[in-house]
Amino acid sequence: MSSKVIAVINQKGGTGKTTLTMNLAAGLARRGRALVVDADPQGSAGHWVRMSSDERPFPTSVISVAGPLSREVERFRRDYEYVIVDCPPTLEGAFAGAAMSVADTVLIPVLPSPVDLWGSVRMAKGLEDARMRNPDLKAFIVVNQVEVRNALSRAMRHALMEIDIPALDSSLKRRAIYRRAALEGCSVYDLGKPGEPAAAEVEAIIQEVFES
Ligand SMILES: Nc1ncnc2c1ncn2[C@@H]1O[C@H](COP(=O)(O)OP(=O)(O)OP(=O)(O)O)[C@@H](O)[C@H]1O
Ligand SMILES: [Mg+2]
């Protein structure tokens, strides 16, 4: 099986790592066997699935991994087509570096302001180091919480062009339905008509990363 390991990383807190992880996992689970690895000691992905109801279980399992990932990931690759790793908001410690060493693709959610993006410049250095061990590693910025009615500011588009990591054309808008999905322990795919615009955004990301 040619499996894909996707690490969702940003050393800044609250940029949407867990939100992207869980909704992406739900979208990928519609295509093949998918697993979420919760590499964050805060355990947010684990909390998320524990909010789900018996009638509507989350479509993937979530496994907590406290230490370096490399040992477990080989086993996960055998059993799953998609392994999505939710990392903690730090580049220190064993988590993000280990995730970048074993991943095929790194996704970096950033908030739509240049200041937040500059905070991610250190990520670019971490990626360079990881590519020495993992030369085929792909990495993309995913802009999250874009205002529904506004396009990205000029300053933000300019800042995105300055940074070495390419940004996806697809982004996630700021929508209350993403918070609702977390509260209900489900994904935006499970929330009927109100979830459709958000699910379309997640689909666009999947297509851009995996299917183009
Ligand atoms: N596109 C969005 N629209 C609306 N709310 C969002 C969106 N993305 C994330 N949020 C909300 O922003 C907050 C932070 O998101 P999330 O927990 O996914 O970030 P994180 O990067 O995983 O945080 P941490 O660094 O603490 O792990 C949450 O309350 C989440 O529901
Ligand atoms: Mg998180």
Short mmCIF file of N, CA and C and ligand atoms in Angstrom, two decimals, residues 12-20 40 42 44 48 86-89 144-145 172-176 178-179 182, ligand 1:
data_model
loop_
_atom_site.label_atom_id
_atom_site.label_comp_id
_atom_site.label_asym_id
_atom_site.label_seq_id
_atom_site.Cartn_x
_atom_site.Cartn_y
_atom_site.Cartn_z
N LYS A 12 3.65 28.08 16.37
CA LYS A 12 2.73 29.05 17.00
C LYS A 12 1.47 28.32 17.46
N GLY A 13 0.94 28.75 18.57
CA GLY A 13 -0.29 28.14 19.09
C GLY A 13 -1.52 28.69 18.39
N GLY A 14 -2.54 27.89 18.33
CA GLY A 14 -3.87 28.35 17.91
C GLY A 14 -3.99 28.73 16.45
N THR A 15 -3.17 28.18 15.57
CA THR A 15 -3.27 28.56 14.16
C THR A 15 -4.22 27.64 13.38
N GLY A 16 -4.70 26.59 14.04
CA GLY A 16 -5.67 25.70 13.38
C GLY A 16 -5.13 24.31 13.06
N LYS A 17 -4.04 23.91 13.73
CA LYS A 17 -3.46 22.58 13.45
C LYS A 17 -4.47 21.46 13.70
N THR A 18 -5.09 21.50 14.88
CA THR A 18 -6.00 20.40 15.21
C THR A 18 -7.26 20.46 14.34
N THR A 19 -7.75 21.66 14.08
CA THR A 19 -8.93 21.82 13.21
C THR A 19 -8.64 21.27 11.82
N LEU A 20 -7.47 21.61 11.27
CA LEU A 20 -7.11 21.10 9.94
C LEU A 20 -6.91 19.58 10.00
N ASP A 40 0.48 15.68 20.28
CA ASP A 40 0.46 16.86 21.15
C ASP A 40 0.12 16.42 22.57
N GLN A 42 -1.03 18.08 24.83
CA GLN A 42 -2.33 18.65 25.23
C GLN A 42 -3.48 17.68 24.91
N SER A 44 -5.40 17.34 22.22
CA SER A 44 -6.62 17.94 21.65
C SER A 44 -7.35 17.02 20.68
N TRP A 48 -11.14 15.72 21.03
CA TRP A 48 -12.09 15.95 19.93
C TRP A 48 -12.94 14.69 19.72
N ASP A 86 -1.04 15.33 14.25
CA ASP A 86 -1.31 16.65 14.83
C ASP A 86 -0.19 16.98 15.82
N CYS A 87 0.60 18.01 15.52
CA CYS A 87 1.77 18.31 16.35
C CYS A 87 1.46 19.42 17.36
N PRO A 88 2.23 19.46 18.46
CA PRO A 88 2.05 20.53 19.45
C PRO A 88 2.64 21.84 18.94
N PRO A 89 2.27 22.96 19.57
CA PRO A 89 2.78 24.27 19.11
C PRO A 89 4.20 24.54 19.58
N ASN A 144 -5.46 29.90 7.18
CA ASN A 144 -6.67 29.52 7.92
C ASN A 144 -7.34 30.78 8.48
N GLN A 145 -8.65 30.68 8.66
CA GLN A 145 -9.44 31.77 9.25
C GLN A 145 -9.43 33.02 8.36
N LEU A 172 -8.78 27.90 4.31
CA LEU A 172 -10.00 27.72 5.12
C LEU A 172 -10.48 29.08 5.55
N LYS A 173 -11.78 29.32 5.40
CA LYS A 173 -12.34 30.59 5.86
C LYS A 173 -12.66 30.50 7.35
N ARG A 174 -12.86 31.67 7.93
CA ARG A 174 -13.26 31.71 9.34
C ARG A 174 -14.75 31.44 9.41
N ARG A 175 -15.11 30.30 9.97
CA ARG A 175 -16.52 29.89 10.00
C ARG A 175 -16.81 29.26 11.35
N ALA A 176 -17.94 29.65 11.93
CA ALA A 176 -18.33 29.08 13.23
C ALA A 176 -18.50 27.57 13.15
N TYR A 178 -16.60 25.36 11.98
CA TYR A 178 -15.39 24.62 12.38
C TYR A 178 -15.36 24.43 13.89
N ARG A 179 -15.78 25.47 14.63
CA ARG A 179 -15.81 25.33 16.09
C ARG A 179 -16.91 24.37 16.50
N ALA A 182 -15.80 20.82 16.31
CA ALA A 182 -14.96 20.43 17.44
C ALA A 182 -15.83 20.13 18.67
N1 LIG B 1 -11.32 28.23 10.08
C1 LIG B 1 -11.74 28.45 11.33
N2 LIG B 1 -12.88 29.15 11.58
C2 LIG B 1 -13.29 29.39 12.84
N3 LIG B 1 -12.65 28.97 13.94
C3 LIG B 1 -11.51 28.28 13.78
C4 LIG B 1 -11.00 27.96 12.48
N4 LIG B 1 -9.84 27.27 12.63
C5 LIG B 1 -9.66 27.14 13.96
N5 LIG B 1 -10.64 27.73 14.65
C6 LIG B 1 -10.74 27.83 16.13
O1 LIG B 1 -9.54 28.45 16.60
C7 LIG B 1 -9.10 27.84 17.80
C8 LIG B 1 -7.70 27.26 17.59
O2 LIG B 1 -7.77 26.21 16.63
P1 LIG B 1 -6.97 24.84 16.83
O3 LIG B 1 -7.19 24.29 18.20
O4 LIG B 1 -7.29 23.99 15.66
O5 LIG B 1 -5.48 25.40 16.72
P2 LIG B 1 -4.12 24.64 17.08
O6 LIG B 1 -3.09 25.21 16.17
O7 LIG B 1 -4.33 23.18 17.04
O8 LIG B 1 -3.87 25.10 18.58
P3 LIG B 1 -2.67 24.56 19.53
O9 LIG B 1 -1.45 25.28 19.05
O10 LIG B 1 -3.08 24.95 20.90
O11 LIG B 1 -2.59 23.07 19.32
C9 LIG B 1 -10.15 26.78 18.13
O12 LIG B 1 -11.09 27.36 19.00
C10 LIG B 1 -10.80 26.48 16.79
O13 LIG B 1 -12.13 26.01 16.92
#
